[in-house]
Amino acid sequence: MRAMKRIVILISGRGSNMRSIIEAAAAEQWPARIAAVISNKADASGLAFAEAAGIPTKVIEHRAFAERAQFDVALSAEIDRHSPDLVVLAGFMRVLTPAFVQHYAGRLLNIHPSLLPSFPGLATHRQALEAGVKFHGATVHFVTAELDHGPIVDQACVPVMHNDTEATLAERVLAQEHMLYPRAVREFIEGVYHLAHGRVIRRDADRH
Ligand code: GRF
């Protein structure tokens, strides 16, 4: 039997992407387990779902640290207690130091609610509406030191309707995120793709 892979998920808030990953892992019987969910905010509502699912949770308040680097050192010490094969950022709203990112090179994924490289940063749905794009979406990417710029693993696309608001557009994108992210995490666990020399290499090379 193959060894179970270990996943650590980082959240800051509602954790709906975390939830979609936890649910898919259970429903599809992934050869992996969610070893821990860590939040930088004590009031992250996603923590309750993880606890109810029997997953160890931990809060490391970034506010308790004077420097970003100190927070990152404490965070990675907690992550590394679980010896993860993969670290998943799921609505984790902190910019990470290059040292942190380097430590998890090739095993740190993020989901960003836009079709990168369009609209990095915050308020992506507002950015999309202001730009007048006809298509918007979400991107799963490996995390690098440059915010929202890492090698792209997969994307999902939605149409932008003429009467969309930030809220209606966010909802349409989020529904896609909840399919996109579990699939990307599962494929990583199964070794379908990996990062090599800054590029995503896929085993199923004929996939678009
Ligand atoms: C998602 O839109 C995700 O793409 C972005 O932050 C949001 C988090 O939502 N990074 P949730 O906490 O997963 O519900």
mmCIF file of C-alpha atoms and ligand atoms in Angstrom:
data_model
loop_
_atom_site.group_PDB
_atom_site.id
_atom_site.type_symbol
_atom_site.label_atom_id
_atom_site.label_comp_id
_atom_site.label_asym_id
_atom_site.label_seq_id
_atom_site.Cartn_x
_atom_site.Cartn_y
_atom_site.Cartn_z
ATOM 1 C CA MET A 1 0.000 0.000 0.000
ATOM 2 C CA ARG A 2 1.184 3.492 -0.830
ATOM 3 C CA ALA A 3 1.820 5.718 2.143
ATOM 4 C CA MET A 4 -0.824 8.310 2.904
ATOM 5 C CA LYS A 5 0.277 11.775 1.848
ATOM 6 C CA ARG A 6 -0.064 14.596 4.344
ATOM 7 C CA ILE A 7 -1.702 17.937 3.588
ATOM 8 C CA VAL A 8 -1.669 21.071 5.745
ATOM 9 C CA ILE A 9 -4.234 23.759 4.885
ATOM 10 C CA LEU A 10 -3.838 27.446 5.828
ATOM 11 C CA ILE A 11 -6.900 29.685 6.101
ATOM 12 C CA SER A 12 -7.805 33.166 7.297
ATOM 13 C CA GLY A 13 -11.588 33.210 7.078
ATOM 14 C CA ARG A 14 -14.641 31.325 5.960
ATOM 15 C CA GLY A 15 -12.676 28.426 4.536
ATOM 16 C CA SER A 16 -15.088 27.289 1.851
ATOM 17 C CA ASN A 17 -12.207 26.124 -0.367
ATOM 18 C CA MET A 18 -10.740 24.231 2.593
ATOM 19 C CA ARG A 19 -14.124 22.619 3.077
ATOM 20 C CA SER A 20 -14.356 21.553 -0.558
ATOM 21 C CA ILE A 21 -10.931 19.896 -0.245
ATOM 22 C CA ILE A 22 -11.779 18.138 3.036
ATOM 23 C CA GLU A 23 -15.053 16.878 1.567
ATOM 24 C CA ALA A 24 -13.490 15.688 -1.692
ATOM 25 C CA ALA A 25 -10.664 13.911 0.153
ATOM 26 C CA ALA A 26 -13.213 11.965 2.187
ATOM 27 C CA ALA A 27 -15.745 11.316 -0.582
ATOM 28 C CA GLU A 28 -13.118 10.237 -3.117
ATOM 29 C CA GLN A 29 -10.941 8.416 -0.580
ATOM 30 C CA TRP A 30 -7.749 10.194 -1.543
ATOM 31 C CA PRO A 31 -4.493 8.497 -0.516
ATOM 32 C CA ALA A 32 -3.965 11.540 1.706
ATOM 33 C CA ARG A 33 -5.127 13.013 4.928
ATOM 34 C CA ILE A 34 -5.552 16.575 6.063
ATOM 35 C CA ALA A 35 -2.979 16.623 8.865
ATOM 36 C CA ALA A 36 -3.884 20.089 10.161
ATOM 37 C CA VAL A 37 -5.703 23.341 9.439
ATOM 38 C CA ILE A 38 -3.869 26.460 10.598
ATOM 39 C CA SER A 39 -5.341 29.971 10.719
ATOM 40 C CA ASN A 40 -3.694 33.326 11.335
ATOM 41 C CA LYS A 41 -7.004 34.541 12.791
ATOM 42 C CA ALA A 42 -8.750 33.116 15.834
ATOM 43 C CA ASP A 43 -12.173 34.099 14.466
ATOM 44 C CA ALA A 44 -11.791 32.322 11.114
ATOM 45 C CA SER A 45 -15.145 30.612 10.718
ATOM 46 C CA GLY A 46 -13.575 27.760 8.746
ATOM 47 C CA LEU A 47 -11.902 26.465 11.921
ATOM 48 C CA ALA A 48 -15.181 25.121 13.272
ATOM 49 C CA PHE A 49 -15.766 22.988 10.184
ATOM 50 C CA ALA A 50 -12.269 21.509 10.389
ATOM 51 C CA GLU A 51 -12.695 20.746 14.090
ATOM 52 C CA ALA A 52 -16.052 19.094 13.450
ATOM 53 C CA ALA A 53 -14.355 16.958 10.805
ATOM 54 C CA GLY A 54 -11.854 15.783 13.428
ATOM 55 C CA ILE A 55 -8.906 17.649 11.931
ATOM 56 C CA PRO A 56 -6.352 19.199 14.325
ATOM 57 C CA THR A 57 -6.526 22.996 14.153
ATOM 58 C CA LYS A 58 -4.158 25.689 15.324
ATOM 59 C CA VAL A 59 -4.286 29.477 15.458
ATOM 60 C CA ILE A 60 -1.100 31.484 15.068
ATOM 61 C CA GLU A 61 -2.059 35.147 15.272
ATOM 62 C CA HIS A 62 0.138 37.216 12.987
ATOM 63 C CA ARG A 63 -0.592 40.228 15.193
ATOM 64 C CA ALA A 64 1.404 38.630 17.990
ATOM 65 C CA PHE A 65 4.610 39.090 16.005
ATOM 66 C CA ALA A 66 6.380 42.387 15.437
ATOM 67 C CA GLU A 67 7.935 41.291 12.155
ATOM 68 C CA ARG A 68 6.535 39.363 9.219
ATOM 69 C CA ALA A 69 9.611 37.116 9.236
ATOM 70 C CA GLN A 70 9.013 36.120 12.871
ATOM 71 C CA PHE A 71 5.437 35.136 12.113
ATOM 72 C CA ASP A 72 6.597 33.072 9.141
ATOM 73 C CA VAL A 73 9.163 31.246 11.270
ATOM 74 C CA ALA A 74 6.508 30.362 13.856
ATOM 75 C CA LEU A 75 4.085 29.355 11.121
ATOM 76 C CA SER A 76 6.534 27.083 9.365
ATOM 77 C CA ALA A 77 7.554 25.476 12.670
ATOM 78 C CA GLU A 78 3.912 24.567 13.251
ATOM 79 C CA ILE A 79 3.431 23.364 9.668
ATOM 80 C CA ASP A 80 6.581 21.243 9.793
ATOM 81 C CA ARG A 81 5.407 19.411 12.910
ATOM 82 C CA HIS A 82 3.037 17.657 10.497
ATOM 83 C CA SER A 83 5.712 16.841 7.865
ATOM 84 C CA PRO A 84 3.426 17.805 4.987
ATOM 85 C CA ASP A 85 3.848 16.654 1.407
ATOM 86 C CA LEU A 86 1.733 19.626 0.382
ATOM 87 C CA VAL A 87 0.778 22.963 1.939
ATOM 88 C CA VAL A 88 -2.460 24.462 0.622
ATOM 89 C CA LEU A 89 -3.271 28.162 0.937
ATOM 90 C CA ALA A 90 -7.061 28.474 0.981
ATOM 91 C CA GLY A 91 -8.050 32.089 1.465
ATOM 92 C CA PHE A 92 -4.913 32.667 3.525
ATOM 93 C CA MET A 93 -4.595 36.435 3.494
ATOM 94 C CA ARG A 94 -0.956 36.970 4.415
ATOM 95 C CA VAL A 95 1.955 37.776 2.152
ATOM 96 C CA LEU A 96 4.697 35.227 2.840
ATOM 97 C CA THR A 97 8.419 35.944 3.046
ATOM 98 C CA PRO A 98 10.779 34.613 0.341
ATOM 99 C CA ALA A 99 12.406 32.366 2.961
ATOM 100 C CA PHE A 100 9.051 30.766 3.772
ATOM 101 C CA VAL A 101 8.161 30.316 0.112
ATOM 102 C CA GLN A 102 11.581 28.826 -0.632
ATOM 103 C CA HIS A 103 11.259 26.344 2.225
ATOM 104 C CA TYR A 104 8.079 24.932 0.630
ATOM 105 C CA ALA A 105 9.188 25.248 -2.994
ATOM 106 C CA GLY A 106 7.277 22.818 -5.180
ATOM 107 C CA ARG A 107 4.808 21.862 -2.448
ATOM 108 C CA LEU A 108 2.940 25.128 -1.797
ATOM 109 C CA LEU A 109 -0.276 25.820 -3.733
ATOM 110 C CA ASN A 110 -2.612 28.829 -3.744
ATOM 111 C CA ILE A 111 -5.937 29.646 -5.353
ATOM 112 C CA HIS A 112 -6.469 33.143 -6.649
ATOM 113 C CA PRO A 113 -9.873 34.410 -7.800
ATOM 114 C CA SER A 114 -8.889 35.654 -11.264
ATOM 115 C CA LEU A 115 -7.452 34.359 -14.489
ATOM 116 C CA LEU A 116 -3.815 35.153 -13.694
ATOM 117 C CA PRO A 117 -1.752 36.972 -14.805
ATOM 118 C CA SER A 118 -4.757 39.320 -14.978
ATOM 119 C CA PHE A 119 -5.818 40.934 -11.718
ATOM 120 C CA PRO A 120 -3.324 39.903 -9.052
ATOM 121 C CA GLY A 121 -3.882 41.328 -5.575
ATOM 122 C CA LEU A 122 -7.149 42.158 -3.858
ATOM 123 C CA ALA A 123 -10.682 42.977 -5.095
ATOM 124 C CA THR A 124 -10.245 40.845 -8.199
ATOM 125 C CA HIS A 125 -13.953 40.806 -9.073
ATOM 126 C CA ARG A 126 -14.103 44.605 -8.959
ATOM 127 C CA GLN A 127 -10.956 44.744 -11.076
ATOM 128 C CA ALA A 128 -12.585 42.430 -13.633
ATOM 129 C CA LEU A 129 -15.795 44.482 -13.769
ATOM 130 C CA GLU A 130 -13.862 47.740 -14.119
ATOM 131 C CA ALA A 131 -11.735 46.281 -16.918
ATOM 132 C CA GLY A 132 -14.885 45.135 -18.729
ATOM 133 C CA VAL A 133 -13.576 41.644 -19.443
ATOM 134 C CA LYS A 134 -16.061 39.104 -20.818
ATOM 135 C CA PHE A 135 -14.457 36.165 -19.041
ATOM 136 C CA HIS A 136 -13.133 35.863 -15.514
ATOM 137 C CA GLY A 137 -12.247 32.928 -13.309
ATOM 138 C CA ALA A 138 -9.839 31.380 -10.855
ATOM 139 C CA THR A 139 -6.286 30.067 -10.933
ATOM 140 C CA VAL A 140 -4.456 27.431 -8.911
ATOM 141 C CA HIS A 141 -0.729 28.107 -8.908
ATOM 142 C CA PHE A 142 2.474 27.192 -7.143
ATOM 143 C CA VAL A 143 3.484 29.960 -4.767
ATOM 144 C CA THR A 144 6.630 31.919 -5.485
ATOM 145 C CA ALA A 145 8.079 34.985 -3.816
ATOM 146 C CA GLU A 146 6.226 37.281 -6.221
ATOM 147 C CA LEU A 147 2.604 37.692 -5.089
ATOM 148 C CA ASP A 148 0.065 35.891 -7.321
ATOM 149 C CA HIS A 149 2.675 35.147 -9.982
ATOM 150 C CA GLY A 150 3.693 31.517 -9.521
ATOM 151 C CA PRO A 151 3.571 28.796 -12.198
ATOM 152 C CA ILE A 152 -0.030 28.029 -13.160
ATOM 153 C CA VAL A 153 -1.384 24.565 -12.398
ATOM 154 C CA ASP A 154 -4.958 24.968 -13.623
ATOM 155 C CA GLN A 155 -7.662 27.540 -14.295
ATOM 156 C CA ALA A 156 -11.443 27.736 -14.505
ATOM 157 C CA CYS A 157 -13.302 30.301 -16.557
ATOM 158 C CA VAL A 158 -16.729 31.926 -16.114
ATOM 159 C CA PRO A 159 -18.598 34.426 -18.296
ATOM 160 C CA VAL A 160 -19.073 37.976 -16.986
ATOM 161 C CA MET A 161 -22.724 39.027 -17.400
ATOM 162 C CA HIS A 162 -23.606 42.621 -18.254
ATOM 163 C CA ASN A 163 -25.562 43.041 -15.034
ATOM 164 C CA ASP A 164 -23.024 41.378 -12.718
ATOM 165 C CA THR A 165 -22.099 42.924 -9.404
ATOM 166 C CA GLU A 166 -18.978 42.047 -7.451
ATOM 167 C CA ALA A 167 -21.147 39.711 -5.369
ATOM 168 C CA THR A 168 -22.791 37.834 -8.239
ATOM 169 C CA LEU A 169 -19.491 37.483 -10.058
ATOM 170 C CA ALA A 170 -17.704 36.300 -6.894
ATOM 171 C CA GLU A 171 -20.375 33.664 -6.360
ATOM 172 C CA ARG A 172 -20.020 32.341 -9.915
ATOM 173 C CA VAL A 173 -16.233 32.179 -9.594
ATOM 174 C CA LEU A 174 -16.372 30.571 -6.136
ATOM 175 C CA ALA A 175 -18.541 27.732 -7.432
ATOM 176 C CA GLN A 176 -15.762 26.986 -9.918
ATOM 177 C CA GLU A 177 -13.057 27.288 -7.245
ATOM 178 C CA HIS A 178 -14.776 24.549 -5.275
ATOM 179 C CA MET A 179 -14.298 22.132 -8.191
ATOM 180 C CA LEU A 180 -10.951 23.422 -9.421
ATOM 181 C CA TYR A 181 -9.005 23.397 -6.156
ATOM 182 C CA PRO A 182 -9.879 19.887 -4.919
ATOM 183 C CA ARG A 183 -9.018 18.503 -8.359
ATOM 184 C CA ALA A 184 -5.659 20.293 -8.413
ATOM 185 C CA VAL A 185 -4.818 19.102 -4.888
ATOM 186 C CA ARG A 186 -5.824 15.562 -5.710
ATOM 187 C CA GLU A 187 -3.720 15.569 -8.880
ATOM 188 C CA PHE A 188 -0.709 16.836 -6.925
ATOM 189 C CA ILE A 189 -1.139 14.069 -4.374
ATOM 190 C CA GLU A 190 -1.409 11.513 -7.154
ATOM 191 C CA GLY A 191 1.753 12.825 -8.805
ATOM 192 C CA VAL A 192 -0.037 13.915 -11.987
ATOM 193 C CA TYR A 193 2.088 17.092 -12.086
ATOM 194 C CA HIS A 194 5.020 18.652 -10.316
ATOM 195 C CA LEU A 195 7.134 21.773 -10.402
ATOM 196 C CA ALA A 196 10.510 21.590 -12.169
ATOM 197 C CA HIS A 197 12.721 24.562 -12.978
ATOM 198 C CA GLY A 198 9.855 26.984 -12.472
ATOM 199 C CA ARG A 199 7.450 25.139 -14.773
ATOM 200 C CA VAL A 200 4.542 22.790 -14.164
ATOM 201 C CA ILE A 201 5.296 19.397 -15.698
ATOM 202 C CA ARG A 202 2.280 17.131 -16.283
ATOM 203 C CA ARG A 203 2.282 13.381 -16.662
ATOM 204 C CA ASP A 204 -0.785 13.640 -18.913
ATOM 205 C CA ALA A 205 1.021 15.839 -21.416
ATOM 206 C CA ASP A 206 -1.905 15.853 -23.867
ATOM 207 C CA ARG A 207 -4.114 17.724 -21.396
ATOM 208 C CA HIS A 208 -4.557 21.378 -22.295
HETATM 209 C C1 GRF B 1 -11.424 32.680 -2.442
HETATM 210 O O1 GRF B 1 -12.073 33.451 -3.409
HETATM 211 C C2 GRF B 1 -10.005 32.426 -2.833
HETATM 212 O O2 GRF B 1 -9.820 32.322 -4.217
HETATM 213 C C3 GRF B 1 -9.308 33.651 -2.334
HETATM 214 O O3 GRF B 1 -9.947 33.995 -1.145
HETATM 215 C C4 GRF B 1 -11.249 33.433 -1.132
HETATM 216 C C5 GRF B 1 -11.320 32.529 0.058
HETATM 217 O O4 GRF B 1 -12.591 31.988 0.285
HETATM 218 N N1 GRF B 1 -7.889 33.402 -2.214
HETATM 219 P P1 GRF B 1 -12.764 30.797 1.297
HETATM 220 O O5 GRF B 1 -12.161 31.222 2.626
HETATM 221 O O6 GRF B 1 -12.065 29.594 0.728
HETATM 222 O O7 GRF B 1 -14.243 30.598 1.415
#
